mmCIF file of C-alpha atoms in Angstrom:
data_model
loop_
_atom_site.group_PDB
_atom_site.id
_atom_site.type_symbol
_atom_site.label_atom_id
_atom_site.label_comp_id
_atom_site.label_asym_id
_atom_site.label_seq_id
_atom_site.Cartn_x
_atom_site.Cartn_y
_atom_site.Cartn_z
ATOM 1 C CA UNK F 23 18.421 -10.370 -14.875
ATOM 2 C CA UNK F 24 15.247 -9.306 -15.454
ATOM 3 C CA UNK F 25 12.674 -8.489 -12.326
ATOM 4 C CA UNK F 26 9.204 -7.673 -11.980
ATOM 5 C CA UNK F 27 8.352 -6.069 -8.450
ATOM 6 C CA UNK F 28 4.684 -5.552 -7.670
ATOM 7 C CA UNK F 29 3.543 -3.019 -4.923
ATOM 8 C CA UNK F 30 0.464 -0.600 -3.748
ATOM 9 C CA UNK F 31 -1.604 -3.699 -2.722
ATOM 10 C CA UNK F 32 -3.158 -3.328 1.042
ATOM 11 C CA UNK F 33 -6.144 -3.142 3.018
ATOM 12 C CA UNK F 34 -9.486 -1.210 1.885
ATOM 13 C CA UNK F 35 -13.197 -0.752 2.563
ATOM 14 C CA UNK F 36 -15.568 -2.051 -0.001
ATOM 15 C CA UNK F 37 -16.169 0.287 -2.428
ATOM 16 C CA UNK F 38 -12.522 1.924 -2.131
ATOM 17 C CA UNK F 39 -9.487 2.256 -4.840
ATOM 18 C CA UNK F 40 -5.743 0.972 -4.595
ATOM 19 C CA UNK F 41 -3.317 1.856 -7.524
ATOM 20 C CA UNK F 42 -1.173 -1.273 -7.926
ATOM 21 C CA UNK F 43 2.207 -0.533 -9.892
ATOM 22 C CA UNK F 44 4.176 -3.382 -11.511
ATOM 23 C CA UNK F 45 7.848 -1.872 -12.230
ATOM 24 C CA UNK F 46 10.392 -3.813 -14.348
ATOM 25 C CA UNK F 47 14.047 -4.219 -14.656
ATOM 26 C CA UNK F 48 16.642 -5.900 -16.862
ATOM 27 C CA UNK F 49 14.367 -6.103 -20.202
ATOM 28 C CA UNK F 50 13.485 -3.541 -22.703
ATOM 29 C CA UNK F 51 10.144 -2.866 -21.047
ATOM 30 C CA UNK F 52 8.455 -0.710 -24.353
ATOM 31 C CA UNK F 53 8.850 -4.232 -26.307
ATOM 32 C CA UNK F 54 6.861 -5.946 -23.894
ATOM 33 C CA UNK F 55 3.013 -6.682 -23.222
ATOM 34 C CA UNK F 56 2.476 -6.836 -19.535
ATOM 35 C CA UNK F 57 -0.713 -8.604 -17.494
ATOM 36 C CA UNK F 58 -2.054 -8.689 -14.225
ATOM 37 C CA UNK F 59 -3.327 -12.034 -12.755
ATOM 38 C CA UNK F 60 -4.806 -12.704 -9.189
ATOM 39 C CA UNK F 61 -4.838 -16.019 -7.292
ATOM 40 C CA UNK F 62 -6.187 -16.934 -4.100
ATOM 41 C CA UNK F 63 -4.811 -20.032 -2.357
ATOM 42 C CA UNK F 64 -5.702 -22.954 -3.635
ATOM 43 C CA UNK F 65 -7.565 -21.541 -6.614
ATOM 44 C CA UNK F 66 -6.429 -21.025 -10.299
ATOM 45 C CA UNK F 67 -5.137 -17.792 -11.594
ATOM 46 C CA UNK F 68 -7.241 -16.153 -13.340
ATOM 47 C CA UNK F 69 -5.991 -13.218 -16.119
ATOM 48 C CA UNK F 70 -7.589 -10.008 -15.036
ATOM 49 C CA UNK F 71 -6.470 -7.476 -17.758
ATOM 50 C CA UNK F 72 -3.644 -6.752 -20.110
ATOM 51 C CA UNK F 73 -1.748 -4.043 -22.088
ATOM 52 C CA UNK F 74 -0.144 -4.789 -25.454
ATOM 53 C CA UNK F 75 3.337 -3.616 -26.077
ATOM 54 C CA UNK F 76 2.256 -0.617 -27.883
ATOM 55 C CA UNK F 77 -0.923 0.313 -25.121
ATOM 56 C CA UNK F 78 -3.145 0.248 -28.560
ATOM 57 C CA UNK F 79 -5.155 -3.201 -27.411
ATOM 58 C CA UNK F 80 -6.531 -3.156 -23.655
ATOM 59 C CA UNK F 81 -8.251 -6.402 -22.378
ATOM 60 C CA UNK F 82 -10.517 -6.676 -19.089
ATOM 61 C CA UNK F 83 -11.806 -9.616 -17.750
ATOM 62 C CA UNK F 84 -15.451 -9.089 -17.445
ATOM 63 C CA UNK F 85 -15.374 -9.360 -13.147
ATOM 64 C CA UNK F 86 -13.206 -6.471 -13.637
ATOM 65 C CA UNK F 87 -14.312 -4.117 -16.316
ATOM 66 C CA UNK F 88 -15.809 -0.676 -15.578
ATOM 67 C CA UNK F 89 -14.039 -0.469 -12.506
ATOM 68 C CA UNK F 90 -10.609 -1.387 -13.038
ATOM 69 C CA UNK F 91 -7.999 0.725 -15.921
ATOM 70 C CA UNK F 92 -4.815 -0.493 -16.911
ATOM 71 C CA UNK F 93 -1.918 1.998 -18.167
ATOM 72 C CA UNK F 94 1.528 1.927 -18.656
ATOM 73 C CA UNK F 95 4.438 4.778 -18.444
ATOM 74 C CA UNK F 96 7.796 3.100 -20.521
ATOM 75 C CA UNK F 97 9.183 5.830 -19.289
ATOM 76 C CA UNK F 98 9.050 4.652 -15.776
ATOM 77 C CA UNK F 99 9.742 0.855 -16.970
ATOM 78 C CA UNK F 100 5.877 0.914 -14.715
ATOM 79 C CA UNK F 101 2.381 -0.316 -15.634
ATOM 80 C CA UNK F 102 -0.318 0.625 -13.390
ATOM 81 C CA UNK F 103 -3.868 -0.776 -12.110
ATOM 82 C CA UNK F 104 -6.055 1.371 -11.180
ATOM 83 C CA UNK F 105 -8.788 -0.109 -9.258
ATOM 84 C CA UNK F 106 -11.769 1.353 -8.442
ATOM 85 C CA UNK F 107 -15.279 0.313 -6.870
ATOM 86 C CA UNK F 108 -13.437 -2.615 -4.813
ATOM 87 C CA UNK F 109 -15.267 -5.530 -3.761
ATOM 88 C CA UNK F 110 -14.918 -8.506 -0.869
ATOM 89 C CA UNK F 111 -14.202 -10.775 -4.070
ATOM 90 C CA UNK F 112 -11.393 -8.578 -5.318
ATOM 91 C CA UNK F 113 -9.399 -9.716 -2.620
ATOM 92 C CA UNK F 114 -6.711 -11.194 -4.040
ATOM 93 C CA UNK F 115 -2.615 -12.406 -4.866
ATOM 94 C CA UNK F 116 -2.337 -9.756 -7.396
ATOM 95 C CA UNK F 117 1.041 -10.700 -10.227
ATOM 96 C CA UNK F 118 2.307 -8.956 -12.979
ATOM 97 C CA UNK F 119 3.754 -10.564 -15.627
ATOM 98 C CA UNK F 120 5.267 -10.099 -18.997
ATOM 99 C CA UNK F 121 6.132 -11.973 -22.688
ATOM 100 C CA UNK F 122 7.192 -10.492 -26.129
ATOM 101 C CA UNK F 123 5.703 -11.468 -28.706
ATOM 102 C CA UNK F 124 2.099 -11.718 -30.281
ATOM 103 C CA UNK F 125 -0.475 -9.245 -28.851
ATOM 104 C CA UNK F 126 -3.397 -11.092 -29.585
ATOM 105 C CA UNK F 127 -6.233 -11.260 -27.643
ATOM 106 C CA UNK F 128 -5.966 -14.694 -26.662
ATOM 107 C CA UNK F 129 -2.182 -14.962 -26.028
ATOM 108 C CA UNK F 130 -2.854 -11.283 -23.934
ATOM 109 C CA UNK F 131 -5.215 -12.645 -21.855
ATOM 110 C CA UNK F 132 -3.501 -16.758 -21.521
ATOM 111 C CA UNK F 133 -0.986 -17.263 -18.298
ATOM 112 C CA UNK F 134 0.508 -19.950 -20.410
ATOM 113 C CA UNK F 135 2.534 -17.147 -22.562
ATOM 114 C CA UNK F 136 3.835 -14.945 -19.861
ATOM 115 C CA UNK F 137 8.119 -15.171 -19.422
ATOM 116 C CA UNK F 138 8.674 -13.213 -16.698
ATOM 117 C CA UNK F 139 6.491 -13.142 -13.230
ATOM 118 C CA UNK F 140 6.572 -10.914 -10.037
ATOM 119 C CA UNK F 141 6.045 -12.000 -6.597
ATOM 120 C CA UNK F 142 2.751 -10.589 -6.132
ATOM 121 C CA UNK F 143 0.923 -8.022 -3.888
ATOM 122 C CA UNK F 144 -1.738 -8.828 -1.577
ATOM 123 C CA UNK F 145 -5.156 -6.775 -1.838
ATOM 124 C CA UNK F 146 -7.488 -7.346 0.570
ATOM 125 C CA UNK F 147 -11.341 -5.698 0.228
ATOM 126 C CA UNK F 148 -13.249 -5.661 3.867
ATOM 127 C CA UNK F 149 -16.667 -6.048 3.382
#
């Protein structure tokens, strides 16, 4: 059975950093490329960086880029998001979420290709 299990979300000042980890189980993690989406309630997700299987092709969305790094350790079955420079519209249901397969840029960065989801960890940036 394969899991995804989000934590490191929480409650920061504007201008602060969380690490978010996304940790699998049940798949052969180093074959898979791995995203992080964030949805507010009753908005649409919206794709805010990805990391191919390999870690050679890195995609931001452009809210997020310059302040946000994604990395992964197939060691630890763990990809990481670093975020840095928080803002009041960061706040956010952040996901992780993984596929195998192509590691284009436009199946990377589409919600439509993504198998397997986590539950999601809440980040909330006071302003």
């Amino acid at each position: 059975q394969v899991q995804l299990a989000e934590s490191g979300g929480g409650l920061v000042q504007a201008g602060g950093s969380l690490r978010l980890s996304c940790t699998a189980s049940g798949l052969t993690f180093s074959t898979y490329n791995v995203a992080w989406f964030r949805q507010e309630p009753g908005k649409e997700r919206a794709f805010v960086s990805a990391i191919s299987w390999s870690g050679n092709t890195i995609y931001y969305s452009d809210s997020v880029k310059g302040r946000f790094t994604i990395s992964r350790d197939d060691a630890k079955n763990t990809v990481y998001l670093q975020m840095n420079s928080l803002k009041p519209e960061d706040t956010s249901i952040y996901r992780c979420a993984a596929y195998n397969g192509d590691s284009r840029e436009g199946p990377l960065m589409s919600d439509t290709w993504y198998d397997y989801w986590g539950q999601g960890t809440q980040v909330t940036v006071a302003s």
